[in-house]
PDB file of C-alpha atoms and ligand atoms in Angstrom:
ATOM      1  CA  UNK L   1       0.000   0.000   0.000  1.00  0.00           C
ATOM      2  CA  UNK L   2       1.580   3.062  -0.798  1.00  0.00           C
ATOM      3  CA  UNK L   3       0.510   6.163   1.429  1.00  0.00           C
ATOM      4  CA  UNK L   4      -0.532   8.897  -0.067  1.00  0.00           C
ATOM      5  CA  UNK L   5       1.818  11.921  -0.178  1.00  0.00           C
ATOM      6  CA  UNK L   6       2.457  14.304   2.718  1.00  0.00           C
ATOM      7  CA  UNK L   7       0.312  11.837   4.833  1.00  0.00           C
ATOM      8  CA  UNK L   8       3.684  10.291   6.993  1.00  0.00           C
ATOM      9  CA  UNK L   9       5.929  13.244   5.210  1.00  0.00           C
ATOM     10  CA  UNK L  10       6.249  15.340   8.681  1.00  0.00           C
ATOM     11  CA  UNK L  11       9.695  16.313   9.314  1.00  0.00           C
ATOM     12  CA  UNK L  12       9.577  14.960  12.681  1.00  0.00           C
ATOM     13  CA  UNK L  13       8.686  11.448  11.754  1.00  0.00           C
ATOM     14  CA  UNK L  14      12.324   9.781  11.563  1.00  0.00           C
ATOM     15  CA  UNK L  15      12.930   8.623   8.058  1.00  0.00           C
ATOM     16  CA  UNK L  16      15.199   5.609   7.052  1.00  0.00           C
ATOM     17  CA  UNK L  17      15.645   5.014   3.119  1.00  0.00           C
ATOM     18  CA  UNK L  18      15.490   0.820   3.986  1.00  0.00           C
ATOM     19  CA  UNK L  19      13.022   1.184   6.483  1.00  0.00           C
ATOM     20  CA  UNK L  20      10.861   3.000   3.466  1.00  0.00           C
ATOM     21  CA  UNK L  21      11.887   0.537   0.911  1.00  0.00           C
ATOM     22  CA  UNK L  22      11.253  -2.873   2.784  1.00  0.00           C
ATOM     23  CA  UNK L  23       7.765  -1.487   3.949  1.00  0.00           C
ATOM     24  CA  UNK L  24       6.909  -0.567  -0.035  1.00  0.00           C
ATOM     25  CA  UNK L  25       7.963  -4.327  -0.807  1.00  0.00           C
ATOM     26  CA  UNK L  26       6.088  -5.930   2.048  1.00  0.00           C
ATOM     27  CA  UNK L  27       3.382  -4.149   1.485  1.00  0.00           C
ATOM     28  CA  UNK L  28       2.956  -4.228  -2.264  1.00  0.00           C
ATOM     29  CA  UNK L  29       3.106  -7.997  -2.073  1.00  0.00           C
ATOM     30  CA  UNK L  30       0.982  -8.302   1.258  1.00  0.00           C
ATOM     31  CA  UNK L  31      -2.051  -5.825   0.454  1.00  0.00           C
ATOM     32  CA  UNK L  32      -1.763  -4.638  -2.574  1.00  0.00           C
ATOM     33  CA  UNK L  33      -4.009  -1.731  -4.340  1.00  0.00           C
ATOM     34  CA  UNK L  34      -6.356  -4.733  -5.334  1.00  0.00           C
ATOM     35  CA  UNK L  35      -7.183  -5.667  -1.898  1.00  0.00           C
ATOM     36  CA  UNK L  36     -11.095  -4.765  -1.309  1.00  0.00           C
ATOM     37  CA  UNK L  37     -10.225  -2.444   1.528  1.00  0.00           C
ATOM     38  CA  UNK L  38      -7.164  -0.881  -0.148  1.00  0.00           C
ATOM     39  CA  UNK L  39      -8.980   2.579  -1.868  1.00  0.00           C
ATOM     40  CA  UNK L  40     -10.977   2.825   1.711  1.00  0.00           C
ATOM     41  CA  UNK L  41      -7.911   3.099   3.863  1.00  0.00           C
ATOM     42  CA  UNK L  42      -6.278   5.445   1.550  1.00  0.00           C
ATOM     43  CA  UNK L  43      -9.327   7.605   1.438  1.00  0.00           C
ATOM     44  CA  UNK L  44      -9.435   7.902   5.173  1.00  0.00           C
ATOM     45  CA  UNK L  45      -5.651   9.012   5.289  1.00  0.00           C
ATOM     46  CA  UNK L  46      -6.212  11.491   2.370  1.00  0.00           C
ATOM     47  CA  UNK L  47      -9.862  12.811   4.038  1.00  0.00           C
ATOM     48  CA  UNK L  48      -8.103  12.851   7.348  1.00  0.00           C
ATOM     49  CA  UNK L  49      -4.960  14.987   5.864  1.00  0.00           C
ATOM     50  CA  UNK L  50      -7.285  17.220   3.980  1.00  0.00           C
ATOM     51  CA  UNK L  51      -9.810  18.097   7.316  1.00  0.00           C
ATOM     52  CA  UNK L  52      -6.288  18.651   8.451  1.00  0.00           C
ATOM     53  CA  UNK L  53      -5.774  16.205  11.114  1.00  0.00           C
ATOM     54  CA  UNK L  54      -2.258  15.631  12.390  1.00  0.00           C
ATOM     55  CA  UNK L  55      -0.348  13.324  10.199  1.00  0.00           C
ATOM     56  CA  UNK L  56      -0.269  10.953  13.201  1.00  0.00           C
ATOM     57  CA  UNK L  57      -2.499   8.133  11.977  1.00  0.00           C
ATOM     58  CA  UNK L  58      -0.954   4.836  13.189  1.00  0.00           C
ATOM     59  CA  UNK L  59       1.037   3.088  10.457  1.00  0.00           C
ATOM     60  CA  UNK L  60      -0.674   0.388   8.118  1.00  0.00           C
ATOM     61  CA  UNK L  61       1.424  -2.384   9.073  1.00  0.00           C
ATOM     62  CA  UNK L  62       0.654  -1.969  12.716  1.00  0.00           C
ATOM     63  CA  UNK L  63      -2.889  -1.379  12.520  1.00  0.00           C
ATOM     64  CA  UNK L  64      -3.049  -4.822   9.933  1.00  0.00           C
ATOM     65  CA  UNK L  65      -1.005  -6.349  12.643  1.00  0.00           C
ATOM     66  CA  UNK L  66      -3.772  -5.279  15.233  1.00  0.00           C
ATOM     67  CA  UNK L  67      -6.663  -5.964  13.002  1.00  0.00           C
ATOM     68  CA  UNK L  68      -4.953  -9.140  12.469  1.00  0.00           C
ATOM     69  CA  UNK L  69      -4.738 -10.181  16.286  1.00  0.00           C
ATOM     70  CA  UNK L  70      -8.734  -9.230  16.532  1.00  0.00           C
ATOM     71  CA  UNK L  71      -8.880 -12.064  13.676  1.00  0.00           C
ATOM     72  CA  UNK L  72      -6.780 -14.932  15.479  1.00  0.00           C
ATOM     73  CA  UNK L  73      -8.092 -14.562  18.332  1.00  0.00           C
ATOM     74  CA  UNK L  74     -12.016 -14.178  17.197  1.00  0.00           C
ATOM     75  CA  UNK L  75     -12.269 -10.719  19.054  1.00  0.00           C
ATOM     76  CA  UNK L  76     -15.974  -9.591  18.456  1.00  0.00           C
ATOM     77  CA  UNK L  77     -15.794  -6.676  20.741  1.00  0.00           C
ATOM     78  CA  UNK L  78     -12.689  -4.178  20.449  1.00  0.00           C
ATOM     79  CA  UNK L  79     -12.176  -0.865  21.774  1.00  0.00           C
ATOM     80  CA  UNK L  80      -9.846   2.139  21.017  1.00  0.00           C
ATOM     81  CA  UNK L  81      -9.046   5.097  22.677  1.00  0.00           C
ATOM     82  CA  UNK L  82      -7.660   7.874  20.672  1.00  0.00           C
ATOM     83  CA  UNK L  83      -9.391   7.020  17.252  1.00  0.00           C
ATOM     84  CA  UNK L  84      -8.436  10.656  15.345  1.00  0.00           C
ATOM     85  CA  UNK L  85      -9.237   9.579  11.905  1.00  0.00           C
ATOM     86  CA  UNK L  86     -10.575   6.494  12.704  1.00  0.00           C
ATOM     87  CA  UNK L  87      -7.859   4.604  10.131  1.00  0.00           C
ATOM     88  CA  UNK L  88      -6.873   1.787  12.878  1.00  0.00           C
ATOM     89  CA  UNK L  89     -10.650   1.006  13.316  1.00  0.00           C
ATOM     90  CA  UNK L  90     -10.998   0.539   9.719  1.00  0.00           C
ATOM     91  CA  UNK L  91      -8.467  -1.963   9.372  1.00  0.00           C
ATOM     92  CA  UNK L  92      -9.962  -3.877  12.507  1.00  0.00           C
ATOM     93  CA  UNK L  93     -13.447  -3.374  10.841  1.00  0.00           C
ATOM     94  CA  UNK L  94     -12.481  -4.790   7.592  1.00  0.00           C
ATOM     95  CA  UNK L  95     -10.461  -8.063   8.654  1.00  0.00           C
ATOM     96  CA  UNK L  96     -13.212  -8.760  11.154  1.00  0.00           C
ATOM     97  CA  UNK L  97     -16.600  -8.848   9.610  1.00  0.00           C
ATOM     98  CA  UNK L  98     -18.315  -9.699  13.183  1.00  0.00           C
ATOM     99  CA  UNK L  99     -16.073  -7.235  15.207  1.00  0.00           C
ATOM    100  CA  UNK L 100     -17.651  -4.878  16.884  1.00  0.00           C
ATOM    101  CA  UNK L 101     -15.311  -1.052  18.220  1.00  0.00           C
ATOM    102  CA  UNK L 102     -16.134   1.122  20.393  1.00  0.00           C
ATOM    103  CA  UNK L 103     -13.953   4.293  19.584  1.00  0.00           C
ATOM    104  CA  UNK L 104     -13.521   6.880  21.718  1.00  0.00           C
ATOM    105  CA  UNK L 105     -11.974  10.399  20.642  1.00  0.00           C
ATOM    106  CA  UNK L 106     -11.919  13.461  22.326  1.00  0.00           C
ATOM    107  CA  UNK L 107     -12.069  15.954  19.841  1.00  0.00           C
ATOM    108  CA  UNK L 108     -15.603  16.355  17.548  1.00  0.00           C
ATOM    109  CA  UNK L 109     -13.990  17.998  14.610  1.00  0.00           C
ATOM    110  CA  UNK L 110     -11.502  14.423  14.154  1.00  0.00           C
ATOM    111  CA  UNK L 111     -14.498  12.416  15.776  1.00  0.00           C
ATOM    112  CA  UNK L 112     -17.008  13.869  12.448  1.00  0.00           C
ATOM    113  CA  UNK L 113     -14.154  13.115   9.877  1.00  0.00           C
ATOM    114  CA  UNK L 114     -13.442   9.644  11.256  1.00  0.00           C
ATOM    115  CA  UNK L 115     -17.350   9.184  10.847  1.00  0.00           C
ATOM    116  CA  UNK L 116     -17.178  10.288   7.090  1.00  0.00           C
ATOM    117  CA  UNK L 117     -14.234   8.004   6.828  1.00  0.00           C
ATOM    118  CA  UNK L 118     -15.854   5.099   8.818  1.00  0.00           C
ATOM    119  CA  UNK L 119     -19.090   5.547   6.408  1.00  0.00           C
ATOM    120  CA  UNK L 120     -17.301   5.609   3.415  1.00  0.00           C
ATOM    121  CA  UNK L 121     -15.158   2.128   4.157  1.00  0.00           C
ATOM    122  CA  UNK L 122     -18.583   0.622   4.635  1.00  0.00           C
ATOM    123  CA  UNK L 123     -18.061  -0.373   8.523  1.00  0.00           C
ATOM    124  CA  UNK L 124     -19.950   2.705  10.376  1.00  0.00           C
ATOM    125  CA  UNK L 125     -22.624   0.170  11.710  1.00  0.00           C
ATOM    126  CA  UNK L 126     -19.598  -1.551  13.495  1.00  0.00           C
ATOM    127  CA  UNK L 127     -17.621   1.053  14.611  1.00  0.00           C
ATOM    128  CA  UNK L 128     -19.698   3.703  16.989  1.00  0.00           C
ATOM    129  CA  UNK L 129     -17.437   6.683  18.125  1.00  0.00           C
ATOM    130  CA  UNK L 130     -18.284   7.786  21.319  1.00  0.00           C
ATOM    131  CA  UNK L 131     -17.041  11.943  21.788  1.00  0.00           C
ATOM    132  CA  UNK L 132     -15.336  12.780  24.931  1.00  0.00           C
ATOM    133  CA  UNK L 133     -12.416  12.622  27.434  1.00  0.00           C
ATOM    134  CA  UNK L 134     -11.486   9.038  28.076  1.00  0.00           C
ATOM    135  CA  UNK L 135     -11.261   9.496  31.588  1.00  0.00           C
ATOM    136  CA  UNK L 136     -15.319  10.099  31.631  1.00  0.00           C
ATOM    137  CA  UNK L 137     -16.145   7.507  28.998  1.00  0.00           C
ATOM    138  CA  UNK L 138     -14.364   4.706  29.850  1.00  0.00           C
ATOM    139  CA  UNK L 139     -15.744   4.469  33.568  1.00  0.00           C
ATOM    140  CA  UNK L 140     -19.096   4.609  32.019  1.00  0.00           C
ATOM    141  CA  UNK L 141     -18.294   1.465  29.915  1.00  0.00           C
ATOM    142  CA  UNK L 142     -16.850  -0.346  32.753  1.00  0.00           C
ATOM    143  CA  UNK L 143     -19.673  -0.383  34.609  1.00  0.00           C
ATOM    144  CA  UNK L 144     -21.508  -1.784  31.858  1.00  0.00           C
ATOM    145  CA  UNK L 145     -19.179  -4.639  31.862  1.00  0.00           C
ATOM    146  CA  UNK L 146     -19.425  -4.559  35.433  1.00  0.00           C
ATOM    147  CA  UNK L 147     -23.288  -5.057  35.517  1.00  0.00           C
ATOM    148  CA  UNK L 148     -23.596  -7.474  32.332  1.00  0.00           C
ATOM    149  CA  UNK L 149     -24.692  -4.674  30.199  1.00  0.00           C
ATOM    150  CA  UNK L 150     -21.764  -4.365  28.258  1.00  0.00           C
ATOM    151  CA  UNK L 151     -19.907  -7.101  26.196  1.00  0.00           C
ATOM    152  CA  UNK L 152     -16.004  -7.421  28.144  1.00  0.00           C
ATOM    153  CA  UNK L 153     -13.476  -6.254  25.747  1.00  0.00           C
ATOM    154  CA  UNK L 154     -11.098  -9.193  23.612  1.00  0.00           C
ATOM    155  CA  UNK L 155      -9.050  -6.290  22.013  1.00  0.00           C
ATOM    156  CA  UNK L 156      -8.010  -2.245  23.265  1.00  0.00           C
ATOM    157  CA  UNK L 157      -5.726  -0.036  21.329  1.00  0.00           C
ATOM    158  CA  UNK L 158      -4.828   2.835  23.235  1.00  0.00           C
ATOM    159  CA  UNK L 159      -3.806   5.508  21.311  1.00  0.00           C
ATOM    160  CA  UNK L 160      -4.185   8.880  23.184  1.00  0.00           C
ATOM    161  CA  UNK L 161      -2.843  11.816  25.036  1.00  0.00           C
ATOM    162  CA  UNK L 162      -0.039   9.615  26.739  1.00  0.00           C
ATOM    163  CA  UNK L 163       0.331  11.654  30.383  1.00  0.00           C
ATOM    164  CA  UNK L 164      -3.248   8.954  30.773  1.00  0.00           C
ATOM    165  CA  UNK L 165      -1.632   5.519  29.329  1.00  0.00           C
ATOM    166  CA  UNK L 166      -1.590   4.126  32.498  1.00  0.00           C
ATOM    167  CA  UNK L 167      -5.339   5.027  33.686  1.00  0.00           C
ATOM    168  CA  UNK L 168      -6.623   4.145  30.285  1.00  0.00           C
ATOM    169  CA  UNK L 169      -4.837   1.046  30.330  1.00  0.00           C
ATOM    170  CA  UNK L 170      -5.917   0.047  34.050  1.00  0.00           C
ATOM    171  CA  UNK L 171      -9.790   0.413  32.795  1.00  0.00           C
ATOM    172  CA  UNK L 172      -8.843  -1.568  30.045  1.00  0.00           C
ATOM    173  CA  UNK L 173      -7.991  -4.324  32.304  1.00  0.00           C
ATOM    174  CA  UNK L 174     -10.783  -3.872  34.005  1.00  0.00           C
ATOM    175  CA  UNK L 175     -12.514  -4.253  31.133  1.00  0.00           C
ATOM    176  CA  UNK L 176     -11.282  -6.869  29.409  1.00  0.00           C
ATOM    177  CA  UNK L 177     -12.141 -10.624  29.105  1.00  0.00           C
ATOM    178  CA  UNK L 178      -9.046 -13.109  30.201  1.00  0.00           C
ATOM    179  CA  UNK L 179      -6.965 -13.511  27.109  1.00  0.00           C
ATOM    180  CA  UNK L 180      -7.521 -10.322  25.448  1.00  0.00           C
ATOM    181  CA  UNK L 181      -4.790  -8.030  24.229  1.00  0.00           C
ATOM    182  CA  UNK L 182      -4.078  -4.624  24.751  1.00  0.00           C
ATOM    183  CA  UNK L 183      -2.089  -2.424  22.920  1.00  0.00           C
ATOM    184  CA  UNK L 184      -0.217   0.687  23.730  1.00  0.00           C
ATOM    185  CA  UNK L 185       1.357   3.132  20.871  1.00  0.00           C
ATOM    186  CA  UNK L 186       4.302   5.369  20.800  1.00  0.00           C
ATOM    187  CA  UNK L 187       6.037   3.910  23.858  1.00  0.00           C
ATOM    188  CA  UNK L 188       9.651   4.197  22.473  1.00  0.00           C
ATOM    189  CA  UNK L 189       9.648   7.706  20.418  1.00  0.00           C
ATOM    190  CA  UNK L 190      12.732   7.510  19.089  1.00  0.00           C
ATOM    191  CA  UNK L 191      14.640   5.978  21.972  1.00  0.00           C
ATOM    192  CA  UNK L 192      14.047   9.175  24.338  1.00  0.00           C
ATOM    193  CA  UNK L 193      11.890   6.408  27.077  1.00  0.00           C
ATOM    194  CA  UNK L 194      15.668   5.559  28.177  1.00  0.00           C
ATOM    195  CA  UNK L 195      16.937   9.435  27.901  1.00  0.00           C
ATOM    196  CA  UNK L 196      16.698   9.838  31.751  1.00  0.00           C
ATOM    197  CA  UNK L 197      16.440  13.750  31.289  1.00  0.00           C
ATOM    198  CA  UNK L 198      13.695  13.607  28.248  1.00  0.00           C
ATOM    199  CA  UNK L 199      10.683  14.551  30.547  1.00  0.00           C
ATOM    200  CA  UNK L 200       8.299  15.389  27.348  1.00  0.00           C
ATOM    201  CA  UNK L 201       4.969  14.134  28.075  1.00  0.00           C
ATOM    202  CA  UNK L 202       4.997  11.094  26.067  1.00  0.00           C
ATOM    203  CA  UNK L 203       8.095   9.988  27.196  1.00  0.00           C
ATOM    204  CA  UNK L 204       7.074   9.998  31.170  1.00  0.00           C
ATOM    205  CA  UNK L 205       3.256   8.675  30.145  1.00  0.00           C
ATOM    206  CA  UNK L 206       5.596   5.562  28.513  1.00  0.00           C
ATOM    207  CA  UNK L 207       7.757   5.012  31.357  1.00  0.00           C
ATOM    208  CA  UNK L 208       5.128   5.457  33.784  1.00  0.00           C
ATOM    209  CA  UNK L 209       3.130   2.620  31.628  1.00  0.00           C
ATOM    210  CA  UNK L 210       6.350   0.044  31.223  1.00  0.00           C
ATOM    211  CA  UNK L 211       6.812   0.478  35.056  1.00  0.00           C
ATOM    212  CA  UNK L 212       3.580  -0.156  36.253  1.00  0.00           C
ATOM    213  CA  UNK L 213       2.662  -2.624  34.136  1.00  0.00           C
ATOM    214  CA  UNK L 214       5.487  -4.972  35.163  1.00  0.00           C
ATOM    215  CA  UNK L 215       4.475  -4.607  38.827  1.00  0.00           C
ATOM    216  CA  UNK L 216       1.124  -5.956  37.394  1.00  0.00           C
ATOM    217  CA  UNK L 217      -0.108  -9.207  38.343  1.00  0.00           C
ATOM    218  CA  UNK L 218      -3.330  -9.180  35.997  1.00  0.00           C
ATOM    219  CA  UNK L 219      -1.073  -8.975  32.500  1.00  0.00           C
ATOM    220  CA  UNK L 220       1.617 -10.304  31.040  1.00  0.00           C
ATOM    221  CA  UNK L 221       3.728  -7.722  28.354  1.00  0.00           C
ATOM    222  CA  UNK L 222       6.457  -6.843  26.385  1.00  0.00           C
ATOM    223  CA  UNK L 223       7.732  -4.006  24.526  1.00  0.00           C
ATOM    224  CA  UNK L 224       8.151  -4.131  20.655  1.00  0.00           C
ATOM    225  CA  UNK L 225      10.291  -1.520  19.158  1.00  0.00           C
ATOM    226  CA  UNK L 226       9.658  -0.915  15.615  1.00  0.00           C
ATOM    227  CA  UNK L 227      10.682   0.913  12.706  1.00  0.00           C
ATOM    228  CA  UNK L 228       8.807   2.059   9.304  1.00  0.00           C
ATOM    229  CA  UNK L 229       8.052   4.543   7.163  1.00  0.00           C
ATOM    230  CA  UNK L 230       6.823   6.460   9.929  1.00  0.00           C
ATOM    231  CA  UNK L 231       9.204   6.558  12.773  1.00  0.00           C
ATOM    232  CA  UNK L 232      11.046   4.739  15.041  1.00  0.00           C
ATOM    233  CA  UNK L 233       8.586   3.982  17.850  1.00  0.00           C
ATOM    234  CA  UNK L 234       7.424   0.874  19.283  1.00  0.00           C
ATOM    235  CA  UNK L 235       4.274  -0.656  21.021  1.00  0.00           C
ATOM    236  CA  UNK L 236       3.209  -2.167  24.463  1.00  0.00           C
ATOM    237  CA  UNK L 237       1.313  -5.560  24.240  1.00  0.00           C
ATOM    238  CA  UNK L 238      -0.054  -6.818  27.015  1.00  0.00           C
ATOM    239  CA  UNK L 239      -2.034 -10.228  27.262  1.00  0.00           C
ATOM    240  CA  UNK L 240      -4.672 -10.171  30.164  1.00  0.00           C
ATOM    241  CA  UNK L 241      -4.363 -13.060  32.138  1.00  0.00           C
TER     242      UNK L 241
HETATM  243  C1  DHB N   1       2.920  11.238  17.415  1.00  0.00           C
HETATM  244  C2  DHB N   1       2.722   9.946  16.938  1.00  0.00           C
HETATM  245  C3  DHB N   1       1.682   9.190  17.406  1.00  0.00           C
HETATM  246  O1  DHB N   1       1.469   7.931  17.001  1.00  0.00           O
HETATM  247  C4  DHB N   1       0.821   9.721  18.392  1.00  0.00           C
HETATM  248  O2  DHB N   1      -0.165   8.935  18.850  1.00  0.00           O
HETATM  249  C5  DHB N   1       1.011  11.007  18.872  1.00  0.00           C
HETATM  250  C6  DHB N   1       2.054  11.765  18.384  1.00  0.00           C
HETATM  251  C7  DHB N   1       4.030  12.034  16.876  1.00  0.00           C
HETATM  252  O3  DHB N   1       4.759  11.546  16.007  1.00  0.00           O
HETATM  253  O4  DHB N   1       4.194  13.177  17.309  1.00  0.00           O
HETATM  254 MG1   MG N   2       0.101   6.931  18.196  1.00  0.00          MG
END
């Protein structure tokens, strides 16, 4: 799949001419521009880019890899926090016809253009976007779960403002059925988690995260760095126990 132009281009995603080059390969051969969803996803990027959303959509390897996991493991209910464009959902939407996400985003103006992107993939009857701060939506949820209103969760990508990582990912838990993964973006940017000094918001909401979460007797996880044509960043995955 080749992104469209300008969409990863920001000068402060770090660039790599193999990292570029093995993703185009991989890609070309692995979901190519005849794939059903292909013209969707790029849409949603493009859409998302022109409404002029930050060009921090999460990468279309990693949200296959997520959508992916939904499919091994038979996930029918999925959540995300931080949905911006919506693109990850789409991708989880589209491997997994029975899936069912709940999206959460924070902003309306990003929360109406994932909704036009969502609607034009073909999965806004699967995908319901609920506006507002996660730290007053995802209580609500949990006591759904909590009083057998509410499906529990096989699936969570968190994806947000990262000071909250570890409160969003503590509700996920909460949430969640035993087996179900959770994932957590942007928790190596660039290296800087180790950079004792970096005290940047994402980096402390990613150490705080890594720290906790290995005192954590409810999950087991690791820490995946990664590189692409995005960045060099990496994920938390964490399997509920
Ligand atoms: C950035 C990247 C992300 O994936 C994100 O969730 C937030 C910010 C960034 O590159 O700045
Ligand atoms: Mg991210």
């Amino acid at each position: 799949m080749s992104v469209p132009a300008g969409v990863f281009g920001g000068e402060w995603h770090e660039h790599d001419d193999r990292w570029t080059a093995v993703d185009k390969y991989t890609q070309s051969h692995l979901h190519p521009s005849t794939k059903p969803y292909h013209a969707a996803l790029n849409a949603a990027l493009e859409h998302s880019r022109d409404k002029g959303l930050p060009d921090i959509a999460t990468h279309p390897v990693f949200s296959k890899a997520m959508a992916l996991q939904c499919l091994a493991r038979g996930v029918e209910n999925a959540l995300e926090v931080g949905t911006l464009g919506g693109y990850t959902s789409i991708w989880i939407a589209s491997m997994n016809p029975n899936i069912h996400v709940d999206a959460i985003e924070v902003d309306p103006m990003h929360a109406k253009v994932a909704n036009e992107n969502l609607e034009r993939a073909g999965v806004h009857d699967r995908v319901k976007i609920t506006i507002g701060e996660g730290l007053d939506v995802l209580p609500k949820m949990l006591d759904g779960v909590e009083k057998g209103t509410r499906a529990p969760i096989g699936f969570t990508y968190i994806d947000a403002d990262k000071e909250n990582n570890w409160a969003y990912f503590d509700l996920a838990v909460k949430m969640s059925s035993a087996g179900a993964l959770i994932y957590v973006d942007n928790i190596v940017q660039r290296g800087n988690i180790v950079m004792e000094d970096d005290t940047d918001d994402g980096v402390l909401g990613a150490r705080e995260l890594v720290e906790r979460v290995g005192k954590d007797p409810r999950v087991e996880a690791v820490v995946q760095q990664t590189v692409a044509e995005k960045s060099y960043d990496g994920f938390l995955m964490a399997v509920v126990l």
